[in-house]
PDB file of C-alpha atoms in Angstrom:
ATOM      1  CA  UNK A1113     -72.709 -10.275  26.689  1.00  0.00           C
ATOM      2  CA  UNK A1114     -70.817  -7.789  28.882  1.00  0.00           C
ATOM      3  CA  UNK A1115     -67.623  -9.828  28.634  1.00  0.00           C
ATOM      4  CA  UNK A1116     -67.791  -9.801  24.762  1.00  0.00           C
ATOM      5  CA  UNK A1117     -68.039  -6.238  24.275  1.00  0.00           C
ATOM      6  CA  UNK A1118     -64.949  -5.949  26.579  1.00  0.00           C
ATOM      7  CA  UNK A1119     -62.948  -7.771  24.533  1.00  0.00           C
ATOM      8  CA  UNK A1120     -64.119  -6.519  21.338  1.00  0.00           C
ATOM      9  CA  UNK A1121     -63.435  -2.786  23.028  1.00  0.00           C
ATOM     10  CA  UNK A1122     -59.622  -4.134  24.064  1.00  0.00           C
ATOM     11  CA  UNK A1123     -59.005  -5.354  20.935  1.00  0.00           C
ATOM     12  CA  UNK A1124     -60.353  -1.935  18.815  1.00  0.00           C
ATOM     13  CA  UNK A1125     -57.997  -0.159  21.605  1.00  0.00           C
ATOM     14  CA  UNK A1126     -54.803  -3.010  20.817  1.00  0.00           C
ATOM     15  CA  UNK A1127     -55.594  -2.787  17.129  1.00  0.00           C
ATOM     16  CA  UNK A1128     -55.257   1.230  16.894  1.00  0.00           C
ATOM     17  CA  UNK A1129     -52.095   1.074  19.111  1.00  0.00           C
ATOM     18  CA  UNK A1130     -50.646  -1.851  16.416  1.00  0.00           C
ATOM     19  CA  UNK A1131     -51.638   0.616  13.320  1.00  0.00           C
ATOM     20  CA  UNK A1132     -50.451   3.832  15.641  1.00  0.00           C
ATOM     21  CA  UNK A1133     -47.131   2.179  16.215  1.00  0.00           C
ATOM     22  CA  UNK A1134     -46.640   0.890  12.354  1.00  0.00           C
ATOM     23  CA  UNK A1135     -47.027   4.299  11.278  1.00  0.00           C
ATOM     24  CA  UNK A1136     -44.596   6.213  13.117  1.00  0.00           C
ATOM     25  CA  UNK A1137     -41.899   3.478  12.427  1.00  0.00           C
ATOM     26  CA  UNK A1138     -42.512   4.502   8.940  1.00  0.00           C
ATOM     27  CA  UNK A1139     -42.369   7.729  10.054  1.00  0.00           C
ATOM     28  CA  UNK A1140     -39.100   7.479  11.891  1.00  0.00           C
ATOM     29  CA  UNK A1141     -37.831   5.351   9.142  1.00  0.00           C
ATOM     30  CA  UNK A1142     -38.501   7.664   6.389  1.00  0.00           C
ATOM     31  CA  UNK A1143     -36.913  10.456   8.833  1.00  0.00           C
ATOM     32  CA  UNK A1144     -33.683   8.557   9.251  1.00  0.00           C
ATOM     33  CA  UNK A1145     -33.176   7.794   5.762  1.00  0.00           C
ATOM     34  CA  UNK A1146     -33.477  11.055   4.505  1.00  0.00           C
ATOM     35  CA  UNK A1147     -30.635  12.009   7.337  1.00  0.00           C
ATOM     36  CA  UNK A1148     -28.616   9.379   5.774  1.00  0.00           C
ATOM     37  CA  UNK A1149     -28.812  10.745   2.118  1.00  0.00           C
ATOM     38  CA  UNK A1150     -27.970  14.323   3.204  1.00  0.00           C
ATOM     39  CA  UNK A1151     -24.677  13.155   5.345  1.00  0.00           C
ATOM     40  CA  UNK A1152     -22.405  11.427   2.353  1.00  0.00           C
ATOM     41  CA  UNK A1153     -19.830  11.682   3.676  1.00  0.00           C
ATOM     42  CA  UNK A1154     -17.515   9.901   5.743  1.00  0.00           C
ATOM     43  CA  UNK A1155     -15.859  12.794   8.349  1.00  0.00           C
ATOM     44  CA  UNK A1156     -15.415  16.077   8.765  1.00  0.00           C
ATOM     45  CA  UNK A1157     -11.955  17.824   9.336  1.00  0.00           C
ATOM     46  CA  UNK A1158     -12.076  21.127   9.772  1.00  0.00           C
ATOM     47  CA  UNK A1159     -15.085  22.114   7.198  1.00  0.00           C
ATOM     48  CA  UNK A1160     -13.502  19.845   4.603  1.00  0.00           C
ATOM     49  CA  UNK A1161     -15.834  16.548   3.981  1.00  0.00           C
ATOM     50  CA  UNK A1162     -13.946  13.511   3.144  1.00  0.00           C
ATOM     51  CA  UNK A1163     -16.519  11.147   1.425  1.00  0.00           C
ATOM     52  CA  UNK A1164     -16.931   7.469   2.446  1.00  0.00           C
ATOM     53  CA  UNK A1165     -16.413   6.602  -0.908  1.00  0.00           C
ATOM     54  CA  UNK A1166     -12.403   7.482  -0.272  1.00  0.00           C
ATOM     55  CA  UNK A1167     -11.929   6.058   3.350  1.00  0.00           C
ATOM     56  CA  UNK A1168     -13.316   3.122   2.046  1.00  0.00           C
ATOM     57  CA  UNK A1169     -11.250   2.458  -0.959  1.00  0.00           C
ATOM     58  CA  UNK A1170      -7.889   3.579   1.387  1.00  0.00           C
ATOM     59  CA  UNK A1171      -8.994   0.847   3.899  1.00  0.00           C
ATOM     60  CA  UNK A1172      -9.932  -1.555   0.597  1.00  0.00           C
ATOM     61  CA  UNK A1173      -5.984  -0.751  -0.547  1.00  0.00           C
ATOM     62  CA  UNK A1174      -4.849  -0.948   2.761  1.00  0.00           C
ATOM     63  CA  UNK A1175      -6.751  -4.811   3.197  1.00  0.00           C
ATOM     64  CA  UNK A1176      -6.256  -5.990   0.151  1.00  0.00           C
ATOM     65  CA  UNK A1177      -3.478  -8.276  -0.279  1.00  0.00           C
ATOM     66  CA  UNK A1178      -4.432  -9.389   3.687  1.00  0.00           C
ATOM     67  CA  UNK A1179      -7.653 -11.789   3.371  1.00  0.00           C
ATOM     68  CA  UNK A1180      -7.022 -13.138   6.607  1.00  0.00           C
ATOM     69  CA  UNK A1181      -7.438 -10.469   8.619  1.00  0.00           C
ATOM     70  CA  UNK A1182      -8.962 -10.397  12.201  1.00  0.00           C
ATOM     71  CA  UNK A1183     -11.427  -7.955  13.701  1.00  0.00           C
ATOM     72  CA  UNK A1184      -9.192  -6.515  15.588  1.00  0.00           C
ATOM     73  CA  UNK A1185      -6.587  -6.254  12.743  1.00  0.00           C
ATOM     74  CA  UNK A1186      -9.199  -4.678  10.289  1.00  0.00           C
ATOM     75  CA  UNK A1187      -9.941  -2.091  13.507  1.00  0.00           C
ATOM     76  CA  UNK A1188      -6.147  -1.105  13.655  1.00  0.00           C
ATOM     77  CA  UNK A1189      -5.963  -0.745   9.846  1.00  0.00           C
ATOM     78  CA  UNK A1190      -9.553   1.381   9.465  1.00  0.00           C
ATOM     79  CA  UNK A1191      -7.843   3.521  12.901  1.00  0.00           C
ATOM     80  CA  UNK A1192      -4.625   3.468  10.629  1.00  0.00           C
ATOM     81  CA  UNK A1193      -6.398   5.091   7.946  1.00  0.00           C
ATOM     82  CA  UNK A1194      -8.390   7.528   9.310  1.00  0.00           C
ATOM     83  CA  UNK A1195      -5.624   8.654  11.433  1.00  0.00           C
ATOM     84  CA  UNK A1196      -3.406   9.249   8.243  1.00  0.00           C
ATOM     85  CA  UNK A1197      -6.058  11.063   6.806  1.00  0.00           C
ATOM     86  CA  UNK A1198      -6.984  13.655   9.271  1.00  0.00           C
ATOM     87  CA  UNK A1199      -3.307  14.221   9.792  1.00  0.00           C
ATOM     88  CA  UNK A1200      -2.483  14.827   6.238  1.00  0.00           C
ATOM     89  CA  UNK A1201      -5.840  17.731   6.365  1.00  0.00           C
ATOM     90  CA  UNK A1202      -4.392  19.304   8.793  1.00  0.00           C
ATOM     91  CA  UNK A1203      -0.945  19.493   7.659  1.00  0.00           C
ATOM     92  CA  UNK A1204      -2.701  20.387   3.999  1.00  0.00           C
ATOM     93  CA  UNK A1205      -4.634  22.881   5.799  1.00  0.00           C
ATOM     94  CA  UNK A1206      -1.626  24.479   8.077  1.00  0.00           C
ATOM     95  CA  UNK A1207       0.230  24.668   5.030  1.00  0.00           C
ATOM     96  CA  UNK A1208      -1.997  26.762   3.371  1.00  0.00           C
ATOM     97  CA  UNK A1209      -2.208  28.825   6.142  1.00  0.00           C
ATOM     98  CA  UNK A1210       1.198  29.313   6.563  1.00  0.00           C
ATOM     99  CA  UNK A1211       1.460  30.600   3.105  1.00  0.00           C
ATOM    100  CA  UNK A1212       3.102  27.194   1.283  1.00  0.00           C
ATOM    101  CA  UNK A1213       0.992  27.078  -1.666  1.00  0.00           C
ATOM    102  CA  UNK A1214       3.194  26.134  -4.425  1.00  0.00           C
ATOM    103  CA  UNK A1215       3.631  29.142  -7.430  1.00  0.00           C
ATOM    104  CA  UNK A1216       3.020  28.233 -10.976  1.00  0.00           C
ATOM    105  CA  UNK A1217       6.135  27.631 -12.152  1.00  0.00           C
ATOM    106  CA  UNK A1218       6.737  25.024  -9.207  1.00  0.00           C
ATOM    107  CA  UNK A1219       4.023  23.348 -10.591  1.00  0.00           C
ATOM    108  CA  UNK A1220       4.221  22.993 -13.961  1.00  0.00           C
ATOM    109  CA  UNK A1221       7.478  21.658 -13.014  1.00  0.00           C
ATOM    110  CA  UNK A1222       6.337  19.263 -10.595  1.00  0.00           C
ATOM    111  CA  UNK A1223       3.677  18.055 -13.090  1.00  0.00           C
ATOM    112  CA  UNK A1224       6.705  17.859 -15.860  1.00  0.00           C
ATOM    113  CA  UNK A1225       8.755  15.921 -13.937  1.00  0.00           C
ATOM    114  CA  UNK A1226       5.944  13.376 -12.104  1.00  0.00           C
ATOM    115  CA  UNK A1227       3.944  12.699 -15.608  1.00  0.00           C
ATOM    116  CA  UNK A1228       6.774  13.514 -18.497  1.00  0.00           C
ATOM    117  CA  UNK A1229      10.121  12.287 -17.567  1.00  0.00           C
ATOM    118  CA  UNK A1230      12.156  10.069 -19.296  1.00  0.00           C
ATOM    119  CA  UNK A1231      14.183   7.431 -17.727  1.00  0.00           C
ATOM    120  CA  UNK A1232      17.358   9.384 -17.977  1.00  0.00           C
ATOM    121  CA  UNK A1233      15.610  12.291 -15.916  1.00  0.00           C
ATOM    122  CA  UNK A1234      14.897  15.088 -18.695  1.00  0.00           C
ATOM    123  CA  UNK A1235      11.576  16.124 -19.377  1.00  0.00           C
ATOM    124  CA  UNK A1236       9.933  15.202 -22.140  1.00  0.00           C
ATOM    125  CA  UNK A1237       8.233  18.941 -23.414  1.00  0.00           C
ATOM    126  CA  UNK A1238       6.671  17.717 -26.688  1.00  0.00           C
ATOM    127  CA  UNK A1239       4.438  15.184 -24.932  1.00  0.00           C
ATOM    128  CA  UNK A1240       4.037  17.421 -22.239  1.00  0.00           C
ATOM    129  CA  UNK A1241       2.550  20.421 -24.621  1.00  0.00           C
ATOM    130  CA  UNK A1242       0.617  17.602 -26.517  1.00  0.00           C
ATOM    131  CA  UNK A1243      -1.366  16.700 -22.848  1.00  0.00           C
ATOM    132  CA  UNK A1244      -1.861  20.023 -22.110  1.00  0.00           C
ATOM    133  CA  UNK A1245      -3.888  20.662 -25.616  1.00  0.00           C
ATOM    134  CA  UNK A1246      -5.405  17.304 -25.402  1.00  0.00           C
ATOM    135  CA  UNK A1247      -6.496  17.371 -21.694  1.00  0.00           C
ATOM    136  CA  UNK A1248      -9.938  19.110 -20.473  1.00  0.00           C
ATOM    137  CA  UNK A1249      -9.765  22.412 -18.661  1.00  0.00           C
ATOM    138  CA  UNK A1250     -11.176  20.263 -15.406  1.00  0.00           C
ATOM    139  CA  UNK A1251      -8.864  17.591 -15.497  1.00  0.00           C
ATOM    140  CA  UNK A1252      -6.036  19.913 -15.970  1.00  0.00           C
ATOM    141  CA  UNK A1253      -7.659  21.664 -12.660  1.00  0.00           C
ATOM    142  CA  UNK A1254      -7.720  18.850 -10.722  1.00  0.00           C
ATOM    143  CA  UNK A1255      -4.257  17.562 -11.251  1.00  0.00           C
ATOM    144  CA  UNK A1256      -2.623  21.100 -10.315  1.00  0.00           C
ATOM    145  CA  UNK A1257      -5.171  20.751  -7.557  1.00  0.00           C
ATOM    146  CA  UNK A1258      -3.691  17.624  -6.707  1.00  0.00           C
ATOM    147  CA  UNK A1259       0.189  18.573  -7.518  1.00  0.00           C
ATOM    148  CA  UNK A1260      -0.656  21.147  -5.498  1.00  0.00           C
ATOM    149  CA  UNK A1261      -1.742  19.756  -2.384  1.00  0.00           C
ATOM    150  CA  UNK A1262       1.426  17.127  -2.653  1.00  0.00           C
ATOM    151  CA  UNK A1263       3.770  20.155  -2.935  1.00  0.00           C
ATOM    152  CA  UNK A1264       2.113  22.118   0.146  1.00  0.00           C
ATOM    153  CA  UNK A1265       2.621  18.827   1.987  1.00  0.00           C
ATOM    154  CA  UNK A1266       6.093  18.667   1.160  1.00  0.00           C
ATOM    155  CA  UNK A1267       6.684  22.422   2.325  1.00  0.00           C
ATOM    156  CA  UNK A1268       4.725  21.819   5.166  1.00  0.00           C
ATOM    157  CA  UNK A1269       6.685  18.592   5.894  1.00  0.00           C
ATOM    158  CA  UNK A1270      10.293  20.419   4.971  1.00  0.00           C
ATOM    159  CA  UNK A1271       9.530  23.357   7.927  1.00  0.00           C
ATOM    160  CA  UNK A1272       8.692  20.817  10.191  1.00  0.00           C
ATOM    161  CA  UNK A1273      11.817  19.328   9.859  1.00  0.00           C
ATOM    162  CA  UNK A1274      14.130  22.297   9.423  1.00  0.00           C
ATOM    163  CA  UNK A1275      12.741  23.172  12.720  1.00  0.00           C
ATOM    164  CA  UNK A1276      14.083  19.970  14.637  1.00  0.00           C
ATOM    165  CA  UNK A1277      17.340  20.726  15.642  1.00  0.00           C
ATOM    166  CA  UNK A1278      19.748  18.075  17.440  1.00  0.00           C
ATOM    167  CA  UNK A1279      22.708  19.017  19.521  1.00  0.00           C
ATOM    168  CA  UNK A1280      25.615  16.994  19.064  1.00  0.00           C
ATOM    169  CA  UNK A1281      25.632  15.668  22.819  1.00  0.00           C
ATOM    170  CA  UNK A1282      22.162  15.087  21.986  1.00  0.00           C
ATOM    171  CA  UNK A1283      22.608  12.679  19.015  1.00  0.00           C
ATOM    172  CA  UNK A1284      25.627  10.756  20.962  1.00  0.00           C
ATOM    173  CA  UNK A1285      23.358  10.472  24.327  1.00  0.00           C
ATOM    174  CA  UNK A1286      20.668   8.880  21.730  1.00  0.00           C
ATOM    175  CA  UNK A1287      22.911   6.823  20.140  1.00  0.00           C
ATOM    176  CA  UNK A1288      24.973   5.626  23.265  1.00  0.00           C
ATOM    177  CA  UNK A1289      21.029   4.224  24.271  1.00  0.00           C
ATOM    178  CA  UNK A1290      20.333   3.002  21.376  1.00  0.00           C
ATOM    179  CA  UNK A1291      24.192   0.981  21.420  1.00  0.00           C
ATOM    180  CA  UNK A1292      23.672  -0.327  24.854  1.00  0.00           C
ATOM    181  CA  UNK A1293      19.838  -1.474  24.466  1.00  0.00           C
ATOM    182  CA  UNK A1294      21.429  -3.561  21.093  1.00  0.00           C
ATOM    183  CA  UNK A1295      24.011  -4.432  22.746  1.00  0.00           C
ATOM    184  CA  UNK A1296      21.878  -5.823  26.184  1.00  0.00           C
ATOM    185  CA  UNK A1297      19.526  -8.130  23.409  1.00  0.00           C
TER     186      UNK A1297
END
């Protein structure tokens, strides 16, 4: 009789540890999952959340017309990607901060001449007018918004390169390289 109750006392003992253990993996579970729903987004640059939703359709875009893909070339794209993203933030952001934000006339311009040309180069103004009556007040936000953010890119990209400046021994020294290293092929 002894050696019964010891097993029925193990197994009470193994049975609570079984229920103890199911519980706090619904616990954790529950824990984790909540985490997940908060954080919907894909990275953070600077402050600025980039959702998952938009690295994932860039790397979609990016993979599309490639089925046959490897690992490691799906790895270099997503890299690709990501990389091109946080480096156009930052320029986006350094723009801004360096006082490139584009005026309203630049804009309006900008959005005349991306949405409203005509194929000899003129601006169409009637249609123009017509989407500006016809368009919501938060569409019409968020394509200045993103007009905008092109345009400060641009600036941003313009100082950059006004900066660079080549000497002409410079240029001939890169080019005599350049002639010899074709030439040695």
């Amino acid at each position: 009789m002894g050696m019964l109750t010891k097993i029925r006392r193990t197994t009470k003992v193994g049975m609570i540890i079984v229920i103890a253990v199911f519980v706090a993996s619904i616990v954790v579970q529950t824990a984790f999952s909540n985490n997940a729903n908060t954080y919907a987004y894909g990275i953070i640059i600077n402050g600025e959340e980039v959702s998952s939703d938009l690295v994932d359709q860039l790397i979609n875009a990016e993979t599309k017309n490639s089925p046959d893909l490897t690992d490691t070339d799906r790895v270099r794209i997503s890299t690709d990607v990501l990389d091109r993203i946080i480096a156009e933030r930052l320029a986006l952001q350094e723009g801004y901060n360096r006082g490139f934000e584009p005026t309203k006339p630049e804009l309006i311009e900008q959005i005349q001449r991306r949405y409203f040309s005509n194929n000899d180069g003129s601006v169409d103004i009637a249609k123009f007018n017509q989407a500006v009556m016809s368009v919501s007040s938060t569409e019409w936000q968020s394509i200045e918004k993103n007009v905008g953010q092109e345009l400060v890119m641009q600036k941003s990209y313009l100082a950059v390169a006004s900066a660079i400046v080549h000497t002409q021994s410079a240029l001939r020294n890169y080019y005599d390289v350049r002639f010899q290293r074709a030439k040695v092929r």
